[in-house]
Amino acid sequence: RLEQGHPVDDVLPEAFAVKVGGADPVAPTNVVVDSVARTVTLMLADAVTSGQTVKVSYTDPTTGNDTDAIQDAAGNDAFTVENQAVANDTPPVFSAAAVTGNTLVLSWSDALDVAHIPLANAFTVKVNNVAQAAPTAVAVDAAARTVTLTLAMAVTNGQAVSVSYADPTVGNDAAAIQNSLGNDAVSLSNQPVTNHTPPLLSSATVSGDTLVLTYSN
């Protein structure tokens, strides 16, 4: 059990070094000790993003037992830790969505898991605020960091489109949008979709020297 008898800032942030990706190690901005949960929580200067590698080091301030260190309730200092790998549970972040005809593409912040494809009924697409039938197909591209939906009905130029996505469970599971580390993406609600569907030529008429092209929008 960790010691929480002295102020939490007695465990100095400078005792820790957090390395994210290839960046230089950086000390956290604050340290909080929870004796009941047996945890030491570090507040980082910059948020970690999905897929980044993270390592943490901790240096016991002295060779003896002291209050500037992580201690148990008996006052025994925790050992120094060097380059301890940290499990990165940060979910992939949604960045954009665009539709052309019956193809709707959702983009994410990092590489996605192509081995597990989310179910079509996890998505709701609204066109002019009216829900469509579930997509007919779902495809994941790890390199492009995209999820592509094939819509039951093609969108036309000028229509307002939104998309929602429901993560199936509160935990990480195979029937969800995931990054390569298996962290589920968070649910989306009525996310606006950029409509790139071009106007369609609907008719052409000519009278003498005048030819008129009429488009759908």
PDB file of C-alpha atoms in Angstrom:
ATOM      1  CA  ARG A   1       0.000   0.000   0.000  1.00  0.00           C
ATOM      2  CA  LEU A   2       1.373   3.436  -0.965  1.00  0.00           C
ATOM      3  CA  GLU A   3       2.030   6.188   1.562  1.00  0.00           C
ATOM      4  CA  GLN A   4      -0.308   9.164   1.374  1.00  0.00           C
ATOM      5  CA  GLY A   5       0.518  10.669   4.734  1.00  0.00           C
ATOM      6  CA  HIS A   6       2.463  13.664   3.417  1.00  0.00           C
ATOM      7  CA  PRO A   7       1.396  16.162   0.725  1.00  0.00           C
ATOM      8  CA  VAL A   8       1.158  14.559  -2.691  1.00  0.00           C
ATOM      9  CA  ASP A   9       3.593  17.073  -4.189  1.00  0.00           C
ATOM     10  CA  ASP A  10       6.318  15.623  -1.922  1.00  0.00           C
ATOM     11  CA  VAL A  11       6.801  13.072  -4.719  1.00  0.00           C
ATOM     12  CA  LEU A  12       8.607  15.423  -7.065  1.00  0.00           C
ATOM     13  CA  PRO A  13       7.674  15.472 -10.776  1.00  0.00           C
ATOM     14  CA  GLU A  14      11.405  15.739 -11.518  1.00  0.00           C
ATOM     15  CA  ALA A  15      11.796  12.182 -10.214  1.00  0.00           C
ATOM     16  CA  PHE A  16       9.971  10.964 -13.351  1.00  0.00           C
ATOM     17  CA  ALA A  17      10.874  11.076 -17.038  1.00  0.00           C
ATOM     18  CA  VAL A  18       8.310  10.177 -19.690  1.00  0.00           C
ATOM     19  CA  LYS A  19       9.515   9.413 -23.214  1.00  0.00           C
ATOM     20  CA  VAL A  20       6.967   9.488 -26.053  1.00  0.00           C
ATOM     21  CA  GLY A  21       8.078   8.080 -29.389  1.00  0.00           C
ATOM     22  CA  GLY A  22      11.492   9.437 -30.363  1.00  0.00           C
ATOM     23  CA  ALA A  23      11.177  12.630 -28.298  1.00  0.00           C
ATOM     24  CA  ASP A  24      13.439  13.455 -25.371  1.00  0.00           C
ATOM     25  CA  PRO A  25      12.181  12.382 -21.917  1.00  0.00           C
ATOM     26  CA  VAL A  26      10.084  15.050 -20.168  1.00  0.00           C
ATOM     27  CA  ALA A  27       9.054  15.422 -16.526  1.00  0.00           C
ATOM     28  CA  PRO A  28       5.299  15.445 -15.758  1.00  0.00           C
ATOM     29  CA  THR A  29       3.612  18.620 -14.541  1.00  0.00           C
ATOM     30  CA  ASN A  30       2.083  17.039 -11.430  1.00  0.00           C
ATOM     31  CA  VAL A  31       2.090  13.822  -9.385  1.00  0.00           C
ATOM     32  CA  VAL A  32      -0.882  12.420  -7.456  1.00  0.00           C
ATOM     33  CA  VAL A  33      -0.678   9.434  -5.073  1.00  0.00           C
ATOM     34  CA  ASP A  34      -3.745   7.326  -4.251  1.00  0.00           C
ATOM     35  CA  SER A  35      -3.002   4.981  -1.344  1.00  0.00           C
ATOM     36  CA  VAL A  36      -6.314   3.088  -1.688  1.00  0.00           C
ATOM     37  CA  ALA A  37      -5.955   2.403  -5.415  1.00  0.00           C
ATOM     38  CA  ARG A  38      -2.173   1.909  -4.986  1.00  0.00           C
ATOM     39  CA  THR A  39      -1.470   4.223  -7.890  1.00  0.00           C
ATOM     40  CA  VAL A  40       0.797   7.135  -8.775  1.00  0.00           C
ATOM     41  CA  THR A  41      -0.782   9.309 -11.479  1.00  0.00           C
ATOM     42  CA  LEU A  42       1.333  11.627 -13.615  1.00  0.00           C
ATOM     43  CA  MET A  43      -0.136  14.625 -15.427  1.00  0.00           C
ATOM     44  CA  LEU A  44       1.762  14.973 -18.704  1.00  0.00           C
ATOM     45  CA  ALA A  45       2.706  18.284 -20.304  1.00  0.00           C
ATOM     46  CA  ASP A  46       1.382  17.065 -23.671  1.00  0.00           C
ATOM     47  CA  ALA A  47      -1.279  14.442 -24.312  1.00  0.00           C
ATOM     48  CA  VAL A  48      -0.176  11.140 -25.826  1.00  0.00           C
ATOM     49  CA  THR A  49      -1.878  10.209 -29.082  1.00  0.00           C
ATOM     50  CA  SER A  50      -3.068   6.815 -30.195  1.00  0.00           C
ATOM     51  CA  GLY A  51      -0.360   4.431 -31.367  1.00  0.00           C
ATOM     52  CA  GLN A  52       2.614   6.300 -29.861  1.00  0.00           C
ATOM     53  CA  THR A  53       5.169   4.308 -27.872  1.00  0.00           C
ATOM     54  CA  VAL A  54       5.543   5.491 -24.284  1.00  0.00           C
ATOM     55  CA  LYS A  55       8.166   4.702 -21.637  1.00  0.00           C
ATOM     56  CA  VAL A  56       8.497   5.970 -18.075  1.00  0.00           C
ATOM     57  CA  SER A  57      11.469   6.175 -15.746  1.00  0.00           C
ATOM     58  CA  TYR A  58      11.454   6.933 -12.009  1.00  0.00           C
ATOM     59  CA  THR A  59      14.498   7.746  -9.911  1.00  0.00           C
ATOM     60  CA  ASP A  60      14.478   7.242  -6.148  1.00  0.00           C
ATOM     61  CA  PRO A  61      15.870  10.599  -4.886  1.00  0.00           C
ATOM     62  CA  THR A  62      18.316   9.077  -2.354  1.00  0.00           C
ATOM     63  CA  THR A  63      19.791   5.756  -1.325  1.00  0.00           C
ATOM     64  CA  GLY A  64      17.831   5.822   1.942  1.00  0.00           C
ATOM     65  CA  ASN A  65      14.117   6.106   2.708  1.00  0.00           C
ATOM     66  CA  ASP A  66      12.798   9.663   2.344  1.00  0.00           C
ATOM     67  CA  THR A  67       9.510  11.521   1.941  1.00  0.00           C
ATOM     68  CA  ASP A  68      10.396  12.786  -1.538  1.00  0.00           C
ATOM     69  CA  ALA A  69      10.021   9.234  -2.860  1.00  0.00           C
ATOM     70  CA  ILE A  70       7.245   6.764  -3.688  1.00  0.00           C
ATOM     71  CA  GLN A  71       6.802   4.885  -0.416  1.00  0.00           C
ATOM     72  CA  ASP A  72       4.593   2.236   1.126  1.00  0.00           C
ATOM     73  CA  ALA A  73       2.714   2.862   4.387  1.00  0.00           C
ATOM     74  CA  ALA A  74       5.755   1.651   6.368  1.00  0.00           C
ATOM     75  CA  GLY A  75       7.966   4.309   4.745  1.00  0.00           C
ATOM     76  CA  ASN A  76       9.921   2.002   2.438  1.00  0.00           C
ATOM     77  CA  ASP A  77      10.992   3.630  -0.835  1.00  0.00           C
ATOM     78  CA  ALA A  78      10.003   2.071  -4.153  1.00  0.00           C
ATOM     79  CA  PHE A  79      12.881   1.032  -6.401  1.00  0.00           C
ATOM     80  CA  THR A  80      14.136   3.112  -9.299  1.00  0.00           C
ATOM     81  CA  VAL A  81      12.536   2.178 -12.646  1.00  0.00           C
ATOM     82  CA  GLU A  82      14.177   2.771 -16.026  1.00  0.00           C
ATOM     83  CA  ASN A  83      12.419   2.877 -19.401  1.00  0.00           C
ATOM     84  CA  GLN A  84       9.391   0.929 -18.257  1.00  0.00           C
ATOM     85  CA  ALA A  85       7.094   0.268 -21.234  1.00  0.00           C
ATOM     86  CA  VAL A  86       3.667   1.889 -20.812  1.00  0.00           C
ATOM     87  CA  ALA A  87       0.520   0.389 -22.348  1.00  0.00           C
ATOM     88  CA  ASN A  88      -0.977   3.112 -24.549  1.00  0.00           C
ATOM     89  CA  ASP A  89      -4.760   2.886 -24.195  1.00  0.00           C
ATOM     90  CA  THR A  90      -5.420   6.150 -26.048  1.00  0.00           C
ATOM     91  CA  PRO A  91      -8.164   5.459 -28.634  1.00  0.00           C
ATOM     92  CA  PRO A  92      -7.859   6.443 -32.295  1.00  0.00           C
ATOM     93  CA  VAL A  93      -9.284   9.922 -32.897  1.00  0.00           C
ATOM     94  CA  PHE A  94     -11.846  10.629 -35.617  1.00  0.00           C
ATOM     95  CA  SER A  95     -10.639  13.359 -37.992  1.00  0.00           C
ATOM     96  CA  ALA A  96     -13.045  13.729 -40.937  1.00  0.00           C
ATOM     97  CA  ALA A  97     -15.797  12.160 -43.047  1.00  0.00           C
ATOM     98  CA  ALA A  98     -16.645  12.623 -46.704  1.00  0.00           C
ATOM     99  CA  VAL A  99     -19.165  11.071 -49.091  1.00  0.00           C
ATOM    100  CA  THR A 100     -19.292  10.707 -52.872  1.00  0.00           C
ATOM    101  CA  GLY A 101     -22.371   8.966 -54.207  1.00  0.00           C
ATOM    102  CA  ASN A 102     -22.761   5.755 -52.230  1.00  0.00           C
ATOM    103  CA  THR A 103     -19.231   5.759 -50.736  1.00  0.00           C
ATOM    104  CA  LEU A 104     -18.737   7.346 -47.320  1.00  0.00           C
ATOM    105  CA  VAL A 105     -15.182   7.464 -45.952  1.00  0.00           C
ATOM    106  CA  LEU A 106     -14.359   8.089 -42.274  1.00  0.00           C
ATOM    107  CA  SER A 107     -10.754   9.038 -41.468  1.00  0.00           C
ATOM    108  CA  TRP A 108      -8.912   8.404 -38.195  1.00  0.00           C
ATOM    109  CA  SER A 109      -5.717   9.543 -36.501  1.00  0.00           C
ATOM    110  CA  ASP A 110      -3.716   6.315 -36.816  1.00  0.00           C
ATOM    111  CA  ALA A 111      -3.491   2.871 -38.370  1.00  0.00           C
ATOM    112  CA  LEU A 112      -6.569   0.700 -37.856  1.00  0.00           C
ATOM    113  CA  ASP A 113      -7.001  -3.016 -37.204  1.00  0.00           C
ATOM    114  CA  VAL A 114      -8.036  -4.720 -40.459  1.00  0.00           C
ATOM    115  CA  ALA A 115      -8.444  -8.159 -38.872  1.00  0.00           C
ATOM    116  CA  HIS A 116     -11.619  -7.100 -37.065  1.00  0.00           C
ATOM    117  CA  ILE A 117     -14.260  -5.208 -39.038  1.00  0.00           C
ATOM    118  CA  PRO A 118     -17.037  -3.254 -37.273  1.00  0.00           C
ATOM    119  CA  LEU A 119     -20.607  -4.348 -38.012  1.00  0.00           C
ATOM    120  CA  ALA A 120     -22.670  -2.381 -40.523  1.00  0.00           C
ATOM    121  CA  ASN A 121     -25.468  -1.815 -37.995  1.00  0.00           C
ATOM    122  CA  ALA A 122     -23.018   0.060 -35.761  1.00  0.00           C
ATOM    123  CA  PHE A 123     -23.354   2.989 -38.207  1.00  0.00           C
ATOM    124  CA  THR A 124     -26.289   5.321 -38.812  1.00  0.00           C
ATOM    125  CA  VAL A 125     -26.191   7.592 -41.846  1.00  0.00           C
ATOM    126  CA  LYS A 126     -28.713  10.431 -42.135  1.00  0.00           C
ATOM    127  CA  VAL A 127     -29.425  12.242 -45.386  1.00  0.00           C
ATOM    128  CA  ASN A 128     -31.309  15.528 -44.975  1.00  0.00           C
ATOM    129  CA  ASN A 129     -31.878  14.381 -41.375  1.00  0.00           C
ATOM    130  CA  VAL A 130     -33.579  11.130 -42.449  1.00  0.00           C
ATOM    131  CA  ALA A 131     -31.899   7.863 -41.426  1.00  0.00           C
ATOM    132  CA  GLN A 132     -30.920   5.531 -44.250  1.00  0.00           C
ATOM    133  CA  ALA A 133     -30.880   1.762 -44.129  1.00  0.00           C
ATOM    134  CA  ALA A 134     -27.688   0.291 -42.660  1.00  0.00           C
ATOM    135  CA  PRO A 135     -24.663   0.343 -44.995  1.00  0.00           C
ATOM    136  CA  THR A 136     -24.384  -2.682 -47.254  1.00  0.00           C
ATOM    137  CA  ALA A 137     -20.640  -3.087 -46.671  1.00  0.00           C
ATOM    138  CA  VAL A 138     -17.867  -1.907 -44.331  1.00  0.00           C
ATOM    139  CA  ALA A 139     -14.156  -1.903 -45.255  1.00  0.00           C
ATOM    140  CA  VAL A 140     -11.110  -0.935 -43.177  1.00  0.00           C
ATOM    141  CA  ASP A 141      -7.825   0.313 -44.675  1.00  0.00           C
ATOM    142  CA  ALA A 142      -4.946   0.283 -42.159  1.00  0.00           C
ATOM    143  CA  ALA A 143      -2.509   2.306 -44.268  1.00  0.00           C
ATOM    144  CA  ALA A 144      -5.054   4.971 -45.256  1.00  0.00           C
ATOM    145  CA  ARG A 145      -6.476   4.986 -41.701  1.00  0.00           C
ATOM    146  CA  THR A 146     -10.010   4.877 -43.034  1.00  0.00           C
ATOM    147  CA  VAL A 147     -13.317   3.063 -42.611  1.00  0.00           C
ATOM    148  CA  THR A 148     -15.354   3.029 -45.846  1.00  0.00           C
ATOM    149  CA  LEU A 149     -19.109   2.502 -45.847  1.00  0.00           C
ATOM    150  CA  THR A 150     -21.044   1.473 -48.939  1.00  0.00           C
ATOM    151  CA  LEU A 151     -24.423   3.164 -48.569  1.00  0.00           C
ATOM    152  CA  ALA A 152     -27.722   1.473 -49.354  1.00  0.00           C
ATOM    153  CA  MET A 153     -28.743   4.537 -51.390  1.00  0.00           C
ATOM    154  CA  ALA A 154     -26.431   6.984 -53.159  1.00  0.00           C
ATOM    155  CA  VAL A 155     -26.281  10.550 -51.878  1.00  0.00           C
ATOM    156  CA  THR A 156     -26.945  13.324 -54.389  1.00  0.00           C
ATOM    157  CA  ASN A 157     -25.220  16.675 -54.762  1.00  0.00           C
ATOM    158  CA  GLY A 158     -26.189  19.258 -52.149  1.00  0.00           C
ATOM    159  CA  GLN A 159     -27.774  16.871 -49.644  1.00  0.00           C
ATOM    160  CA  ALA A 160     -26.843  17.278 -45.975  1.00  0.00           C
ATOM    161  CA  VAL A 161     -25.241  14.101 -44.597  1.00  0.00           C
ATOM    162  CA  SER A 162     -24.288  13.022 -41.075  1.00  0.00           C
ATOM    163  CA  VAL A 163     -22.921   9.794 -39.638  1.00  0.00           C
ATOM    164  CA  SER A 164     -23.101   8.191 -36.199  1.00  0.00           C
ATOM    165  CA  TYR A 165     -21.113   5.226 -34.902  1.00  0.00           C
ATOM    166  CA  ALA A 166     -21.829   3.179 -31.772  1.00  0.00           C
ATOM    167  CA  ASP A 167     -18.981   1.340 -30.055  1.00  0.00           C
ATOM    168  CA  PRO A 168     -20.599  -2.054 -29.272  1.00  0.00           C
ATOM    169  CA  THR A 169     -19.375  -2.324 -25.649  1.00  0.00           C
ATOM    170  CA  VAL A 170     -17.659  -0.283 -22.943  1.00  0.00           C
ATOM    171  CA  GLY A 171     -14.511  -2.420 -23.268  1.00  0.00           C
ATOM    172  CA  ASN A 172     -12.232  -3.194 -26.208  1.00  0.00           C
ATOM    173  CA  ASP A 173     -13.766  -5.778 -28.514  1.00  0.00           C
ATOM    174  CA  ALA A 174     -13.288  -7.247 -31.969  1.00  0.00           C
ATOM    175  CA  ALA A 175     -16.555  -5.907 -33.442  1.00  0.00           C
ATOM    176  CA  ALA A 176     -15.430  -2.301 -33.220  1.00  0.00           C
ATOM    177  CA  ILE A 177     -13.262   0.281 -34.974  1.00  0.00           C
ATOM    178  CA  GLN A 178      -9.865  -0.298 -33.368  1.00  0.00           C
ATOM    179  CA  ASN A 179      -6.303   0.868 -33.780  1.00  0.00           C
ATOM    180  CA  SER A 180      -3.487  -1.630 -34.296  1.00  0.00           C
ATOM    181  CA  LEU A 181      -3.066  -1.932 -30.501  1.00  0.00           C
ATOM    182  CA  GLY A 182      -6.698  -3.033 -30.055  1.00  0.00           C
ATOM    183  CA  ASN A 183      -8.030   0.194 -28.519  1.00  0.00           C
ATOM    184  CA  ASP A 184     -11.614   0.942 -29.550  1.00  0.00           C
ATOM    185  CA  ALA A 185     -12.524   4.258 -31.154  1.00  0.00           C
ATOM    186  CA  VAL A 186     -15.094   6.266 -29.221  1.00  0.00           C
ATOM    187  CA  SER A 187     -18.677   6.542 -30.444  1.00  0.00           C
ATOM    188  CA  LEU A 188     -19.704   9.339 -32.819  1.00  0.00           C
ATOM    189  CA  SER A 189     -23.043  11.166 -32.829  1.00  0.00           C
ATOM    190  CA  ASN A 190     -24.412  12.962 -35.914  1.00  0.00           C
ATOM    191  CA  GLN A 191     -20.970  13.874 -37.209  1.00  0.00           C
ATOM    192  CA  PRO A 192     -21.242  16.177 -40.261  1.00  0.00           C
ATOM    193  CA  VAL A 193     -20.046  14.598 -43.508  1.00  0.00           C
ATOM    194  CA  THR A 194     -18.595  16.632 -46.378  1.00  0.00           C
ATOM    195  CA  ASN A 195     -20.611  15.885 -49.504  1.00  0.00           C
ATOM    196  CA  HIS A 196     -18.332  15.688 -52.556  1.00  0.00           C
ATOM    197  CA  THR A 197     -20.996  14.192 -54.846  1.00  0.00           C
ATOM    198  CA  PRO A 198     -20.922  16.158 -58.114  1.00  0.00           C
ATOM    199  CA  PRO A 199     -24.081  17.547 -59.781  1.00  0.00           C
ATOM    200  CA  LEU A 200     -25.495  15.177 -62.414  1.00  0.00           C
ATOM    201  CA  LEU A 201     -26.496  16.046 -65.943  1.00  0.00           C
ATOM    202  CA  SER A 202     -30.204  15.316 -66.146  1.00  0.00           C
ATOM    203  CA  SER A 203     -31.072  16.499 -69.666  1.00  0.00           C
ATOM    204  CA  ALA A 204     -29.841  18.326 -72.749  1.00  0.00           C
ATOM    205  CA  THR A 205     -31.985  20.125 -75.317  1.00  0.00           C
ATOM    206  CA  VAL A 206     -31.188  22.149 -78.394  1.00  0.00           C
ATOM    207  CA  SER A 207     -33.223  24.687 -80.311  1.00  0.00           C
ATOM    208  CA  GLY A 208     -31.518  26.175 -83.311  1.00  0.00           C
ATOM    209  CA  ASP A 209     -28.191  27.582 -82.161  1.00  0.00           C
ATOM    210  CA  THR A 210     -28.973  27.225 -78.409  1.00  0.00           C
ATOM    211  CA  LEU A 211     -28.075  24.050 -76.494  1.00  0.00           C
ATOM    212  CA  VAL A 212     -29.155  23.845 -72.832  1.00  0.00           C
ATOM    213  CA  LEU A 213     -27.677  21.421 -70.293  1.00  0.00           C
ATOM    214  CA  THR A 214     -29.757  20.857 -67.143  1.00  0.00           C
ATOM    215  CA  TYR A 215     -28.137  19.534 -63.964  1.00  0.00           C
ATOM    216  CA  SER A 216     -29.551  17.925 -60.854  1.00  0.00           C
ATOM    217  CA  ASN A 217     -28.475  20.805 -58.597  1.00  0.00           C
TER     218      ASN A 217
END
